[in-house]
Structures are given as structure tokens and as C-alpha cells.
XYZ file of C-alpha atoms in Angstrom:
130
model
C 6.476 -20.496 12.971
C 4.424 -17.989 12.677
C 4.642 -14.575 10.073
C 2.225 -12.188 8.098
C 1.338 -14.212 5.086
C -0.671 -11.267 3.104
C -2.532 -8.016 4.243
C -5.806 -7.190 2.504
C -7.224 -3.692 1.892
C -10.534 -2.789 0.259
C -10.031 -0.492 -2.877
C -12.516 1.061 -4.790
C -10.403 0.927 -7.970
C -8.756 -2.140 -8.294
C -7.279 -2.171 -11.555
C -5.699 1.260 -10.428
C -4.276 0.264 -7.225
C -3.033 -2.704 -8.660
C -0.737 -0.747 -11.641
C 0.218 1.718 -8.731
C 1.426 -1.293 -6.380
C 3.225 -3.047 -9.600
C 4.695 0.343 -11.118
C 6.490 1.414 -8.046
C 7.034 -1.401 -5.886
C 7.636 -4.460 -8.497
C 4.901 -6.686 -7.221
C 3.416 -9.275 -9.759
C -0.377 -10.262 -9.417
C -1.995 -13.314 -9.491
C -5.156 -13.673 -11.607
C -8.203 -11.606 -10.546
C -10.200 -13.637 -8.463
C -14.147 -12.589 -8.998
C -17.116 -13.817 -7.258
C -19.971 -12.708 -9.410
C -22.522 -13.747 -6.272
C -21.316 -11.319 -4.185
C -19.915 -9.239 -6.870
C -16.475 -9.506 -5.028
C -13.079 -9.133 -6.951
C -9.679 -9.259 -5.989
C -5.864 -9.781 -6.438
C -3.029 -10.878 -4.396
C 0.151 -9.029 -5.178
C 3.655 -10.645 -4.632
C 6.966 -8.601 -3.531
C 10.150 -10.008 -4.362
C 9.744 -11.042 -1.104
C 7.674 -11.405 2.246
C 4.361 -11.041 2.511
C 1.613 -10.439 -0.316
C -1.054 -7.571 -0.361
C -4.388 -8.591 -1.274
C -6.402 -5.625 -3.037
C -10.387 -6.669 -2.657
C -13.154 -4.647 -4.076
C -16.629 -4.911 -3.494
C -19.340 -2.152 -4.100
C -21.183 -2.491 -1.412
C -18.323 -1.734 1.476
C -18.715 1.552 2.560
C -15.578 4.349 2.582
C -13.347 4.721 5.048
C -14.045 8.005 7.583
C -10.130 8.292 8.716
C -8.478 11.116 8.033
C -5.557 10.839 6.689
C -3.698 12.963 9.184
C -5.221 12.165 12.263
C -4.473 8.432 13.463
C -6.923 6.110 14.963
C -6.757 2.843 16.791
C -6.364 -0.414 13.945
C -4.197 -1.005 10.906
C -2.783 2.465 10.056
C -0.359 1.750 7.939
C 2.117 -0.877 6.134
C 6.056 -0.639 5.605
C 7.541 -1.527 2.278
C 11.435 -2.071 2.830
C 13.460 -0.849 -0.501
C 17.063 -1.870 1.000
C 18.881 1.459 2.021
C 18.445 5.288 2.799
C 19.316 6.276 -0.542
C 16.648 4.188 -2.593
C 13.952 5.549 0.663
C 15.009 9.225 -0.614
C 15.099 7.807 -4.491
C 11.194 5.961 -4.117
C 10.123 9.320 -2.042
C 11.084 11.753 -4.441
C 9.476 9.840 -7.516
C 6.138 9.547 -5.801
C 6.542 13.160 -5.007
C 7.439 13.700 -8.654
C 4.279 11.625 -9.627
C 2.388 13.575 -7.769
C 1.444 11.158 -4.634
C 1.200 12.899 -1.126
C 4.379 12.601 1.101
C 2.851 12.956 4.908
C 5.960 12.279 6.000
C 9.226 13.531 5.217
C 12.521 11.106 5.424
C 13.836 10.633 8.411
C 15.407 8.552 10.868
C 13.168 7.162 13.823
C 13.773 6.290 17.344
C 13.667 2.889 16.552
C 16.535 2.898 13.888
C 14.656 2.984 10.921
C 15.193 5.187 7.778
C 11.536 6.109 6.372
C 9.545 8.253 4.678
C 5.520 7.913 4.526
C 3.369 8.596 1.463
C -0.161 7.721 0.535
C -1.034 5.457 -2.265
C -3.926 6.221 -4.743
C -6.672 5.404 -2.233
C -4.884 7.332 0.759
C -3.240 4.326 2.544
C -0.390 5.165 4.404
C 2.504 3.298 3.325
C 6.003 3.507 4.954
C 9.115 3.244 2.680
C 12.303 2.361 4.878
C 15.370 0.906 4.445
């Protein structure tokens, strides 16, 4: 049986990103891994169920050139299920109030989801779904 074990994101501010996912989505963090030879650091964040998220930081990794409002080939978003339409609305409004850009207002999609799209502190797209 195959499943997605984790998704990894290169980040600039490892602690800020860890705190964002912990604060808003209730993730728990493993110990920080630090490879001093490569100047690489990472955290694995666990949700209450499902896949984990790996946040990785290394100064030599260049910035992503994608425009947050256009879509390009490759990984464009990941979805976090919050359980219901009401929770999608609640999360969306909390993140909006706290200053995070909402790039897709809550709506029903053609494939049956109720979702919104928010940007995390480093402009990664997160679909918040029912």
C-alpha cells in the first residue's frame, strides 16, 4: 500500500515557519536536525493524522522564482483538511485577521471540495479543505 509519507519545503526562516504550522494547524515538531557540514537544518512536523511536513533550511538554496499569483508546472500547493465547511471559514478568517494573504476565497469546487487558499509566511499555497 503506497501513501505520501511527507512533503518537504525549502524555507528561509525555519523557526517562523515551524511556529506558523504549529500555531494554526496544530502540528507537533520533532527535534531539529542539523548537519553542520552542509549547513542544513530541518524539522519534521506531524499533524494529528496523515502525512508529515518537512521544513528544510540551507543558506545556499536560491529563492523560488515562481509568481504567487500564476501557476507553473510542478508542485503548486498542498491541502490541509480541517473537517468541515464551517472550519474552513473559521481558519480562513483567522488567517486573514492575522495578516496572511487569502488568494482563493472559500468556495465549492467542481470536484466536491469546499476550500480556500492561503499563503503561509513564505508564500507557499495551502488549500484549506473540508
